[in-house]
CSV table of C-alpha atoms in Angstrom, one decimal:
chain,number,residue,atom,x,y,z
K,165,MET,CA,11.1,-29.9,-21.0
K,166,ALA,CA,13.6,-28.2,-19.0
K,167,LYS,CA,12.8,-27.2,-15.5
K,168,HIS,CA,13.3,-23.2,-15.1
K,169,ILE,CA,16.1,-22.2,-11.4
K,170,LEU,CA,14.6,-18.1,-11.4
K,171,SER,CA,11.1,-17.0,-12.4
K,172,LYS,CA,11.0,-13.4,-13.2
K,173,SER,CA,9.8,-12.6,-9.3
K,174,THR,CA,13.2,-14.0,-8.2
K,175,TYR,CA,15.8,-12.1,-11.0
K,176,ILE,CA,14.0,-9.0,-9.4
K,177,LYS,CA,14.9,-10.2,-6.1
K,178,GLY,CA,18.0,-11.2,-7.1
K,179,LEU,CA,19.4,-7.6,-8.7
K,180,GLN,CA,18.5,-6.3,-5.2
K,181,CYS,CA,20.0,-9.0,-3.2
K,182,HIS,CA,21.8,-12.1,-3.5
K,183,LYS,CA,21.1,-13.6,0.3
K,184,ALA,CA,17.5,-12.0,-0.3
K,185,LEU,CA,17.1,-14.7,-3.7
K,186,PHE,CA,19.1,-17.4,-2.1
K,187,LEU,CA,17.4,-18.0,1.4
K,188,THR,CA,13.9,-18.1,-1.3
K,189,LYS,CA,15.1,-20.7,-2.9
K,190,HIS,CA,16.9,-22.3,0.1
K,191,PHE,CA,14.9,-20.7,3.4
K,192,PRO,CA,11.7,-19.6,2.0
K,193,GLU,CA,10.1,-20.7,5.8
K,194,TRP,CA,12.0,-17.7,6.6
K,195,ARG,CA,10.0,-15.1,4.7
K,196,ASP,CA,8.3,-12.9,6.5
K,197,LYS,CA,4.1,-13.1,6.6
K,198,ILE,CA,2.8,-11.8,4.3
K,199,SER,CA,0.6,-8.9,5.7
K,200,ALA,CA,-2.7,-8.5,5.0
K,201,GLU,CA,-3.1,-5.1,3.0
K,202,GLN,CA,-0.5,-6.3,0.6
K,203,LYS,CA,-2.6,-9.7,-1.0
K,204,ALA,CA,-5.2,-7.2,-1.0
K,205,LEU,CA,-2.1,-5.3,-3.4
K,206,PHE,CA,-2.0,-8.2,-4.7
K,207,ASN,CA,-5.9,-8.9,-5.5
K,208,ARG,CA,-6.5,-5.9,-7.3
K,209,GLY,CA,-3.4,-6.4,-8.9
K,210,HIS,CA,-5.1,-9.7,-10.1
K,211,LYS,CA,-8.6,-8.5,-10.7
K,212,VAL,CA,-6.8,-5.4,-13.5
K,213,GLY,CA,-4.8,-7.7,-15.3
K,214,GLU,CA,-8.0,-9.7,-15.8
K,215,LEU,CA,-9.3,-6.8,-17.0
K,216,ALA,CA,-7.3,-5.3,-19.3
K,217,GLN,CA,-7.6,-8.9,-21.5
K,218,GLN,CA,-10.2,-7.0,-22.5
K,219,LEU,CA,-8.0,-5.4,-25.4
K,220,PHE,CA,-7.6,-8.8,-27.0
K,221,PRO,CA,-10.3,-10.5,-26.1
K,222,LYS,CA,-11.5,-14.6,-26.6
K,223,GLY,CA,-8.1,-15.2,-26.3
K,224,LYS,CA,-6.7,-19.1,-24.6
K,225,GLU,CA,-5.5,-19.4,-21.5
K,226,ILE,CA,-2.8,-21.3,-20.7
K,227,VAL,CA,-3.2,-23.3,-16.7
K,228,VAL,CA,-0.6,-24.4,-15.0
K,229,LYS,CA,-1.4,-27.2,-12.1
K,230,LYS,CA,0.7,-28.3,-9.2
K,231,TYR,CA,3.6,-26.2,-11.1
K,232,ASP,CA,4.7,-27.9,-13.7
K,233,TYR,CA,5.4,-25.1,-15.3
K,234,ALA,CA,7.3,-27.1,-18.3
K,235,ALA,CA,4.3,-28.4,-18.8
K,236,ALA,CA,3.0,-24.7,-19.3
K,237,GLN,CA,5.5,-23.9,-21.6
K,238,LEU,CA,4.3,-26.9,-24.1
K,239,GLN,CA,0.4,-26.0,-23.4
K,240,THR,CA,2.1,-22.7,-25.2
K,241,GLN,CA,4.4,-23.5,-28.2
K,242,GLN,CA,1.4,-26.1,-29.0
K,243,ALA,CA,-1.3,-23.5,-28.9
K,244,ILE,CA,1.3,-21.5,-31.3
K,245,ALA,CA,1.5,-23.7,-33.5
K,246,ALA,CA,-2.4,-24.3,-33.4
K,247,GLY,CA,-2.5,-20.3,-34.3
K,248,ILE,CA,-3.8,-19.1,-31.4
K,249,THR,CA,-3.5,-15.8,-31.8
K,250,THR,CA,-4.0,-13.9,-28.5
K,251,LEU,CA,-2.3,-16.0,-25.3
K,252,TYR,CA,-2.8,-15.1,-20.9
K,253,GLU,CA,0.4,-16.1,-19.1
K,254,ALA,CA,1.6,-17.8,-22.2
K,255,THR,CA,4.9,-19.3,-20.1
K,256,PHE,CA,8.6,-19.5,-21.1
K,257,ILE,CA,11.5,-20.8,-20.0
K,258,TYR,CA,15.3,-20.9,-21.8
K,259,ASN,CA,18.5,-20.7,-19.7
K,260,GLY,CA,16.4,-21.5,-16.7
K,261,THR,CA,14.6,-19.3,-16.3
K,262,LEU,CA,11.0,-19.0,-16.8
K,263,VAL,CA,8.7,-16.1,-17.1
K,264,MET,CA,4.8,-16.2,-17.8
K,265,ILE,CA,3.8,-13.3,-19.6
K,266,ASP,CA,0.3,-11.2,-18.3
K,267,ILE,CA,-1.2,-11.4,-22.6
K,268,LEU,CA,0.5,-12.6,-26.6
K,269,ASN,CA,-0.9,-11.4,-28.6
K,270,TYR,CA,-0.1,-12.1,-33.0
K,271,ASP,CA,-0.5,-9.3,-35.3
K,272,ASN,CA,-0.1,-9.4,-39.5
K,273,GLY,CA,2.5,-11.8,-38.9
K,274,LYS,CA,4.6,-10.4,-35.4
K,275,TRP,CA,3.7,-11.5,-32.5
K,276,TYR,CA,3.2,-8.2,-29.6
K,277,ALA,CA,3.7,-8.8,-25.2
K,278,TYR,CA,2.5,-6.7,-22.7
K,279,GLU,CA,2.5,-7.2,-19.3
K,280,VAL,CA,-0.3,-5.1,-17.3
K,281,LYS,CA,0.7,-2.7,-13.9
K,282,SER,CA,-1.6,-1.7,-11.9
K,283,SER,CA,-0.4,1.9,-11.4
K,284,LEU,CA,-0.3,4.9,-12.9
K,285,LYS,CA,3.5,5.3,-14.4
K,286,THR,CA,5.9,3.1,-15.2
K,287,THR,CA,9.0,2.9,-13.0
K,288,PRO,CA,12.4,0.8,-13.3
K,289,THR,CA,12.0,-2.4,-11.8
K,290,TYR,CA,8.8,-2.2,-14.8
K,291,ILE,CA,12.1,-1.9,-16.9
K,292,ASN,CA,13.7,-4.3,-15.5
K,293,ASP,CA,11.2,-6.8,-15.9
K,294,ALA,CA,10.2,-6.4,-18.6
K,295,ALA,CA,13.4,-6.5,-20.1
K,296,LEU,CA,13.7,-9.6,-18.7
K,297,GLN,CA,10.8,-10.9,-20.4
K,298,PHE,CA,11.4,-9.9,-23.8
K,299,TYR,CA,14.9,-11.7,-23.6
K,300,VAL,CA,13.3,-14.6,-22.1
K,301,ILE,CA,10.2,-14.6,-24.4
K,302,LYS,CA,12.0,-13.9,-27.5
K,303,ASN,CA,15.4,-16.6,-27.7
K,304,CYS,CA,12.3,-18.6,-27.0
K,305,LEU,CA,10.1,-16.8,-30.0
K,306,PRO,CA,11.6,-15.2,-32.9
K,307,GLU,CA,8.9,-14.1,-34.1
K,308,LEU,CA,8.4,-11.9,-31.0
K,309,HIS,CA,8.3,-7.7,-31.5
K,310,ASP,CA,8.1,-6.1,-29.0
K,311,ILE,CA,7.4,-6.1,-25.5
K,312,PHE,CA,5.4,-3.2,-23.6
K,313,LEU,CA,4.2,-2.3,-20.8
K,314,VAL,CA,0.4,-1.5,-19.5
K,315,THR,CA,-0.7,0.9,-16.6
K,316,MET,CA,-3.8,2.7,-15.8
K,317,ASN,CA,-4.4,6.3,-17.4
K,318,GLY,CA,-4.3,8.3,-14.8
K,319,ALA,CA,-5.5,11.3,-17.4
K,320,TYR,CA,-8.8,9.1,-18.6
K,321,ILE,CA,-12.0,9.9,-16.9
K,322,MET,CA,-15.2,7.5,-17.5
K,323,ASP,CA,-18.1,9.1,-19.5
K,324,LYS,CA,-21.0,6.6,-19.1
K,325,LYS,CA,-19.3,3.4,-20.4
K,326,LEU,CA,-16.0,2.0,-19.8
K,327,ASP,CA,-14.0,2.9,-22.2
K,328,LEU,CA,-10.8,-0.1,-22.1
K,329,HIS,CA,-8.8,1.5,-24.8
K,330,SER,CA,-8.8,4.6,-22.6
K,331,LEU,CA,-7.7,2.9,-19.7
K,332,PHE,CA,-4.9,1.5,-20.4
K,333,LYS,CA,-2.6,3.1,-22.3
K,334,LYS,CA,0.4,1.2,-23.4
K,335,GLN,CA,4.9,2.3,-24.0
K,336,SER,CA,6.5,0.1,-25.3
K,337,VAL,CA,10.0,-1.0,-24.0
K,338,LYS,CA,12.1,-2.6,-26.7
K,339,MET,CA,14.6,-0.2,-27.0
K,340,GLU,CA,14.9,0.1,-23.4
K,341,ALA,CA,15.5,-4.3,-22.8
K,342,LEU,CA,17.4,-4.5,-26.5
K,343,GLN,CA,19.6,-2.0,-24.0
K,344,GLN,CA,20.0,-4.3,-20.8
K,345,TRP,CA,20.0,-7.2,-23.3
K,346,ASP,CA,23.7,-8.6,-22.9
K,347,ASN,CA,24.2,-7.4,-19.3
K,348,ILE,CA,19.9,-10.0,-18.8
K,349,ALA,CA,23.2,-13.0,-20.1
K,350,LYS,CA,25.2,-12.0,-17.2
K,351,ASN,CA,22.4,-11.4,-14.2
K,352,ILE,CA,20.7,-14.6,-14.9
K,353,SER,CA,24.4,-16.6,-15.5
K,354,GLN,CA,25.2,-14.6,-11.7
K,355,LEU,CA,22.6,-15.3,-9.4
K,356,THR,CA,21.9,-19.1,-11.2
K,357,ALA,CA,26.0,-19.0,-9.1
K,358,VAL,CA,24.7,-17.6,-6.2
K,359,VAL,CA,21.1,-20.2,-5.8
K,360,GLY,CA,23.1,-22.8,-6.3
K,361,GLY,CA,26.0,-21.7,-3.6
K,362,ALA,CA,25.9,-23.6,-0.5
K,363,ASN,CA,26.2,-20.9,1.9
K,364,ILE,CA,24.8,-18.1,2.4
K,365,PRO,CA,25.9,-14.7,1.2
K,366,THR,CA,27.2,-12.2,3.4
K,367,ILE,CA,25.4,-9.6,2.7
K,368,ASP,CA,25.7,-6.4,5.9
K,369,ILE,CA,21.1,-4.8,6.4
K,370,GLY,CA,20.8,-0.8,4.1
K,371,THR,CA,19.5,0.9,2.1
K,372,HIS,CA,18.6,-2.3,-0.2
K,373,CYS,CA,16.5,-4.0,2.1
K,374,PHE,CA,14.3,-1.3,0.9
K,375,ALA,CA,14.8,-0.7,-2.7
K,376,PRO,CA,12.4,-1.2,-5.1
K,377,TYR,CA,10.6,-2.6,-2.6
K,378,THR,CA,10.8,-4.0,1.0
K,379,CYS,CA,12.5,-7.9,1.3
K,380,ASP,CA,9.9,-10.4,3.0
K,381,PHE,CA,13.2,-11.6,5.1
K,382,LYS,CA,13.9,-8.0,6.2
K,383,ASN,CA,12.9,-9.6,10.4
K,384,THR,CA,15.2,-12.2,9.3
K,385,CYS,CA,18.3,-10.6,8.8
K,386,TRP,CA,17.0,-7.6,11.1
K,387,LYS,CA,16.6,-9.8,14.2
K,388,TYR,CA,19.5,-8.8,15.8
K,389,LEU,CA,18.9,-5.1,16.2
K,390,PRO,CA,18.3,-4.0,19.5
K,391,THR,CA,15.9,-2.3,21.1
K,392,ASP,CA,15.5,1.6,20.5
K,393,SER,CA,17.8,0.8,17.6
K,394,VAL,CA,18.8,4.4,15.5
K,395,PHE,CA,16.6,2.4,12.9
K,396,GLU,CA,13.8,4.1,14.8
K,397,ILE,CA,14.2,7.5,14.3
K,398,SER,CA,11.3,8.9,13.4
K,399,GLU,CA,12.2,12.1,10.6
K,400,MET,CA,15.5,10.6,9.2
K,401,SER,CA,16.0,9.2,5.9
K,402,ILE,CA,16.3,5.7,5.7
K,403,ALA,CA,20.2,6.7,4.2
K,404,GLN,CA,20.7,8.2,7.2
K,405,LYS,CA,19.4,5.6,9.8
K,406,VAL,CA,22.1,3.6,7.1
K,407,GLU,CA,24.7,5.7,7.4
K,408,TYR,CA,25.3,5.9,11.4
K,409,TYR,CA,24.8,1.9,11.8
K,410,ASN,CA,27.6,1.9,8.9
K,411,LYS,CA,29.2,3.5,11.7
K,412,GLY,CA,28.8,1.5,14.7
K,413,LYS,CA,26.7,3.3,16.1
K,414,MET,CA,23.9,0.9,16.5
K,415,HIS,CA,21.9,2.0,19.6
K,416,MET,CA,20.4,5.7,20.5
K,417,THR,CA,22.6,6.0,22.6
K,418,ASP,CA,25.3,6.0,21.1
K,419,LEU,CA,23.4,9.3,19.6
K,420,ALA,CA,22.7,11.0,22.3
K,421,ASN,CA,25.8,13.9,22.2
K,422,ASP,CA,25.1,14.5,18.8
K,423,GLU,CA,23.6,17.6,17.7
K,424,ALA,CA,23.2,17.1,14.0
K,425,LEU,CA,20.3,15.9,14.5
K,426,SER,CA,16.8,18.0,15.3
K,427,VAL,CA,14.5,18.8,17.8
K,428,ASN,CA,12.4,15.8,17.9
K,429,GLN,CA,15.2,13.3,17.3
K,430,LYS,CA,16.0,14.9,20.0
K,431,ILE,CA,13.6,14.6,22.4
K,432,GLN,CA,13.2,11.0,21.4
K,433,ILE,CA,16.8,10.1,22.4
K,434,ASP,CA,16.9,12.0,25.6
K,435,ALA,CA,13.5,9.5,26.5
K,436,VAL,CA,15.3,6.3,25.5
K,437,VAL,CA,18.3,7.6,27.1
K,438,ASN,CA,16.5,8.7,30.1
K,439,ASN,CA,14.1,6.3,30.7
K,440,LYS,CA,11.3,9.2,31.1
K,441,THR,CA,8.1,10.3,29.5
K,442,ILE,CA,8.2,14.1,27.4
K,443,LEU,CA,4.8,15.9,28.3
K,444,ASN,CA,5.5,18.9,28.4
K,445,THR,CA,1.7,20.1,29.9
K,446,ASN,CA,1.3,23.9,29.1
K,447,GLU,CA,1.5,23.3,25.8
K,448,ILE,CA,-1.2,20.4,25.2
K,449,LYS,CA,-3.2,22.7,27.6
K,450,ARG,CA,-3.2,25.9,25.2
K,451,PHE,CA,-4.5,23.7,22.5
K,452,ILE,CA,-6.7,21.9,23.9
K,453,SER,CA,-8.4,25.0,24.9
K,454,GLY,CA,-9.2,25.6,22.0
K,455,PHE,CA,-11.8,22.2,21.8
K,456,ASN,CA,-15.1,23.4,23.1
K,457,TYR,CA,-18.3,21.4,23.2
K,458,PRO,CA,-20.1,20.1,21.9
K,459,LEU,CA,-17.6,18.4,20.7
K,460,ALA,CA,-16.4,14.8,18.3
K,461,PHE,CA,-14.1,12.7,17.1
K,462,ILE,CA,-14.5,11.4,13.4
K,463,ASP,CA,-12.7,9.3,11.3
K,464,PHE,CA,-13.2,9.1,7.1
K,465,GLU,CA,-13.0,5.8,5.0
K,466,VAL,CA,-12.1,6.3,1.6
K,467,MET,CA,-11.9,3.1,-1.7
K,468,MET,CA,-9.8,4.7,-4.9
K,469,PRO,CA,-10.3,2.1,-7.0
K,470,ALA,CA,-8.1,1.4,-9.1
K,471,VAL,CA,-10.3,1.2,-12.8
K,472,PRO,CA,-13.1,4.4,-12.5
K,473,LEU,CA,-16.7,2.6,-10.8
K,474,PHE,CA,-18.9,6.1,-11.4
K,475,THR,CA,-19.7,9.0,-14.7
K,476,GLY,CA,-16.8,11.6,-14.1
K,477,HIS,CA,-13.7,10.0,-11.9
K,478,LYS,CA,-10.7,8.7,-12.6
K,479,ALA,CA,-8.4,5.4,-11.7
K,480,TYR,CA,-7.2,5.9,-8.2
K,481,GLN,CA,-9.5,8.1,-7.3
K,482,GLN,CA,-10.4,8.9,-4.2
K,483,LEU,CA,-13.8,8.5,-3.1
K,484,PRO,CA,-15.4,8.7,0.5
K,485,PHE,CA,-18.3,5.9,1.6
K,486,LEU,CA,-17.5,6.2,5.3
K,487,TYR,CA,-17.5,7.6,8.8
K,488,SER,CA,-17.3,6.9,12.3
K,489,MET,CA,-18.1,9.8,14.5
K,490,HIS,CA,-18.1,10.3,18.2
K,491,HIS,CA,-19.2,12.5,20.4
K,492,LYS,CA,-20.0,14.0,23.5
K,493,LEU,CA,-22.3,17.0,24.2
K,494,SER,CA,-20.2,18.0,27.3
K,495,SER,CA,-16.6,17.1,29.4
K,496,LYS,CA,-19.2,15.1,31.5
K,497,ALA,CA,-21.8,13.7,29.6
K,498,GLU,CA,-21.7,10.6,28.0
K,499,LEU,CA,-19.7,9.5,25.1
K,500,LEU,CA,-22.3,8.7,22.3
K,501,HIS,CA,-21.4,7.2,18.4
K,502,THR,CA,-22.2,8.0,15.4
K,503,ALA,CA,-21.8,6.2,11.7
K,504,TYR,CA,-22.2,6.0,8.2
K,505,ILE,CA,-22.1,4.0,5.3
K,506,ALA,CA,-23.2,4.8,1.8
K,507,PRO,CA,-25.1,2.3,0.0
K,508,THR,CA,-23.3,0.6,-2.6
K,509,GLY,CA,-24.6,0.9,-6.9
K,510,ILE,CA,-23.6,4.5,-6.7
K,511,ASP,CA,-21.2,7.2,-6.7
K,512,PRO,CA,-21.2,7.7,-2.9
K,513,THR,CA,-19.9,11.5,-2.8
K,514,LEU,CA,-22.6,12.9,-2.5
K,515,VAL,CA,-24.8,10.2,-0.2
K,516,PHE,CA,-21.6,11.2,2.6
K,517,VAL,CA,-20.7,14.4,2.5
K,518,GLN,CA,-24.5,15.4,2.0
K,519,HIS,CA,-25.0,13.1,6.4
K,520,LEU,CA,-21.8,14.0,7.4
K,521,ILE,CA,-23.7,18.2,7.3
K,522,GLN,CA,-26.3,16.7,8.7
K,523,HIS,CA,-24.2,15.6,11.7
K,524,THR,CA,-21.2,17.8,12.3
K,525,GLN,CA,-24.1,20.6,12.4
K,526,GLN,CA,-24.4,20.5,16.4
K,527,PHE,CA,-20.7,21.0,17.3
K,528,ASN,CA,-17.8,23.4,17.8
K,529,THR,CA,-14.8,20.9,17.1
K,530,LEU,CA,-14.4,18.3,15.0
K,531,VAL,CA,-11.4,16.7,16.1
K,532,VAL,CA,-9.4,14.6,14.3
K,533,TYR,CA,-6.0,12.2,13.8
K,534,ASP,CA,-3.9,13.5,11.2
K,535,THR,CA,-6.2,15.6,9.1
K,536,GLY,CA,-4.1,15.0,5.9
K,537,LEU,CA,-7.3,12.5,4.1
K,538,GLU,CA,-10.1,14.2,6.4
K,539,HIS,CA,-8.9,17.5,3.7
K,540,SER,CA,-8.0,16.3,1.2
K,541,VAL,CA,-12.1,14.1,0.8
K,542,LEU,CA,-13.6,17.3,2.3
K,543,ASN,CA,-11.8,19.4,-0.9
K,544,PHE,CA,-13.0,16.5,-3.1
K,545,CYS,CA,-16.4,17.2,-2.4
K,546,ILE,CA,-16.9,20.6,-2.8
K,547,ALA,CA,-15.2,19.9,-6.4
K,548,ALA,CA,-17.8,17.7,-7.2
K,549,GLN,CA,-20.2,19.0,-5.2
K,550,PRO,CA,-19.9,22.8,-5.1
K,551,GLN,CA,-23.5,24.0,-4.4
K,552,LEU,CA,-22.9,21.6,-0.9
K,553,THR,CA,-19.0,23.9,-0.9
K,554,PRO,CA,-20.4,26.8,2.8
K,555,GLU,CA,-21.6,23.4,4.9
K,556,ILE,CA,-18.4,21.5,4.3
K,557,THR,CA,-16.4,24.5,4.4
K,558,ALA,CA,-18.0,25.0,7.8
K,559,ILE,CA,-16.8,20.9,9.4
K,560,LYS,CA,-13.1,22.1,7.4
K,561,ASN,CA,-13.3,25.2,9.2
K,562,LYS,CA,-14.4,22.9,13.3
K,563,MET,CA,-11.5,20.3,12.0
K,564,VAL,CA,-8.6,19.9,14.5
K,565,ASP,CA,-5.4,17.9,14.2
K,566,MET,CA,-5.2,16.5,17.0
K,567,LYS,CA,-1.4,14.8,15.7
K,568,THR,CA,-0.3,18.0,16.7
K,569,ILE,CA,0.5,17.4,20.2
K,570,PHE,CA,3.0,14.0,19.7
K,571,ASP,CA,4.3,16.0,16.1
K,572,LYS,CA,5.7,18.7,17.8
K,573,ARG,CA,6.9,15.9,20.7
K,574,TRP,CA,4.6,17.7,23.7
K,575,TYR,CA,4.0,13.9,24.7
K,576,TYR,CA,6.1,11.3,23.8
K,577,ASN,CA,6.4,7.8,25.5
K,578,LYS,CA,10.4,5.8,24.3
K,579,LYS,CA,7.6,3.0,24.0
K,580,MET,CA,6.0,4.6,20.0
K,581,GLN,CA,9.3,3.6,18.9
K,582,GLY,CA,9.4,7.0,16.8
K,583,SER,CA,5.9,5.6,15.3
K,584,LEU,CA,2.8,8.6,15.3
K,585,LYS,CA,0.6,5.7,13.3
K,586,LEU,CA,-2.8,5.9,15.2
K,587,LYS,CA,-3.0,2.5,15.3
K,588,ASN,CA,0.9,2.6,16.8
K,589,LEU,CA,-0.6,4.8,19.6
K,590,ALA,CA,-3.7,2.8,20.2
K,591,GLU,CA,-1.0,-0.4,20.6
K,592,VAL,CA,1.1,1.4,23.8
K,593,LEU,CA,-1.3,3.5,25.4
K,594,LEU,CA,-4.8,2.9,25.9
K,595,ASN,CA,-5.8,0.5,27.5
K,596,PRO,CA,-8.4,-1.5,25.9
K,597,ASN,CA,-6.7,-1.4,22.5
K,598,PRO,CA,-9.6,0.1,20.7
K,599,TYR,CA,-8.3,-2.4,16.8
K,600,GLN,CA,-8.0,-5.5,19.4
K,601,LEU,CA,-11.3,-7.3,18.4
K,602,CYS,CA,-11.5,-5.3,14.6
K,603,ASN,CA,-11.1,-8.2,11.6
K,604,ILE,CA,-9.4,-5.8,9.0
K,605,GLN,CA,-6.2,-3.3,10.4
K,606,THR,CA,-5.7,-1.4,7.5
K,607,GLY,CA,-7.4,1.3,6.0
K,608,ALA,CA,-6.1,-0.4,1.8
K,609,GLN,CA,-8.3,-3.4,3.4
K,610,ALA,CA,-11.1,-1.6,4.3
K,611,LEU,CA,-10.7,0.8,0.5
K,612,THR,CA,-10.5,-3.1,-1.3
K,613,MET,CA,-12.9,-4.0,0.8
K,614,TYR,CA,-16.0,-1.2,0.1
K,615,GLU,CA,-14.4,-2.1,-4.1
K,616,ASP,CA,-15.8,-6.3,-3.4
K,617,LEU,CA,-18.3,-4.9,-1.7
K,618,GLN,CA,-20.1,-3.0,-5.5
K,619,THR,CA,-20.3,-6.9,-6.6
K,620,GLU,CA,-21.6,-8.6,-4.1
K,621,THR,CA,-24.7,-10.2,-4.5
K,622,ASP,CA,-25.3,-12.2,-1.1
K,623,MET,CA,-26.6,-10.2,1.6
K,624,PHE,CA,-25.6,-12.3,4.4
K,625,LYS,CA,-21.8,-11.9,3.2
K,626,ILE,CA,-23.0,-7.7,2.4
K,627,ILE,CA,-24.4,-7.0,5.6
K,628,GLU,CA,-21.1,-8.7,7.5
K,629,MET,CA,-19.2,-6.5,5.4
K,630,GLN,CA,-20.6,-3.3,6.1
K,631,ASP,CA,-20.9,-4.1,10.3
K,632,THR,CA,-16.5,-5.3,9.4
K,633,LEU,CA,-16.0,-2.2,7.9
K,634,VAL,CA,-17.9,0.2,10.4
K,635,SER,CA,-16.8,-1.7,13.2
K,636,TYR,CA,-13.3,-0.6,11.8
K,637,CYS,CA,-13.7,2.8,11.4
K,638,THR,CA,-15.0,3.1,14.9
K,639,ALA,CA,-11.9,1.2,16.6
K,640,ASP,CA,-10.8,4.9,14.2
K,641,SER,CA,-12.6,7.1,16.2
K,642,LEU,CA,-11.9,5.7,19.3
K,643,ALA,CA,-8.8,6.0,19.5
K,644,VAL,CA,-9.2,9.4,18.8
K,645,ALA,CA,-11.3,10.0,21.9
K,646,MET,CA,-10.4,8.1,24.2
K,647,LEU,CA,-6.2,9.7,23.4
K,648,TYR,CA,-7.8,12.6,24.4
K,649,ASP,CA,-9.0,11.1,27.8
K,650,MET,CA,-6.0,10.2,28.3
K,651,LEU,CA,-3.7,13.5,27.5
K,652,VAL,CA,-6.9,15.7,29.7
K,653,LYS,CA,-5.6,13.5,31.9
K,654,LEU,CA,-2.1,14.1,32.3
């Protein structure tokens, strides 16, 4: 049975960058560590794929043991010969290229392939992915008639019961696959030669490092860049940064006299060139003077389940389930804390907003870092619970965005390296860093953990997961409070 050189993932990687393909095959230990956020997204995709199998129930799953894909291909052939009409993870190898299709179904004398994506839209990369699968499977199974991309239907609203045939939408990409047929054969030949090469391909960094995916060898290829390189300049496209880099302007000091830069970019470069902290005390004082005690620092967490959990919801509906609030009655009062996490098994929107209204009534100002999420959540709450519009609107009107201070560069420290994300500011400006002891570090991890809570039955795990989520959100609101104190002292 044939062995493979390329797989679907390495084919797509090779189209993006020959060097990345070579490193994947020969130096996999150099690969960047997969982040917890990426793992959470991978797990979500896997769960969506398993759910989509129910579109064609009672199929046979092809199991790969110890990376023996040749044996999996043999299993596939035997299952087809035995008259099994639905296969999950059907495995095919042709021209040294391995593919495993999510669903393969036989209907009325023809085979149909289905590749599932936990996305709301079809992308060119997904089409390239499916086109390769069509090429390989068609050469192994001439009876293959069509291939479909299966994505989430953003227009579907769940009624009392989940309707899988409405949740997923299928799009034939056979035409696109046939158009790529000859190029796929050429690409396989070229990429196979890359893998068999004796030396690492000489390819410089560029925009291809980010499209269609951020390369997982970025830390290897980019490690020679100096601190304060042009790639750390904020509010600049990656294409513009690469253009400067290709002109030999690698460090921010090389752009010290560049008049094409924006005001904020010049401020950032000034902080680096002159090794100073930018501090506009007059503007900060003016802005903070609008904060009126009693004062609260608040942060929300949301979940966005790919599969609707409750009646009236869509795929990736943004649902608030947790908030944390640090608060002070006066400038000299003790910093206190309140948090609320919604119970599982119900639509959390109503109980979330009811507790939020209750806990925020006594405060005159609600300080948020980047109000985009909070305003979006509150607008959704108004749409979902219109009878609470006056109370929710009052909360919105009390909110002020402390990110304004950093957006306008009234404060800038070169240690920020162009990033205005709250976690980055906490890491470089706050001591102690309130995120140090958190078991999760990103909102993506938080939302997937709360989704997992919906089906968790072990009471001890439920308590542990709830505590982890509250601890993470607490770090967010504490970071905002600490930044406020830092600015007041400055």
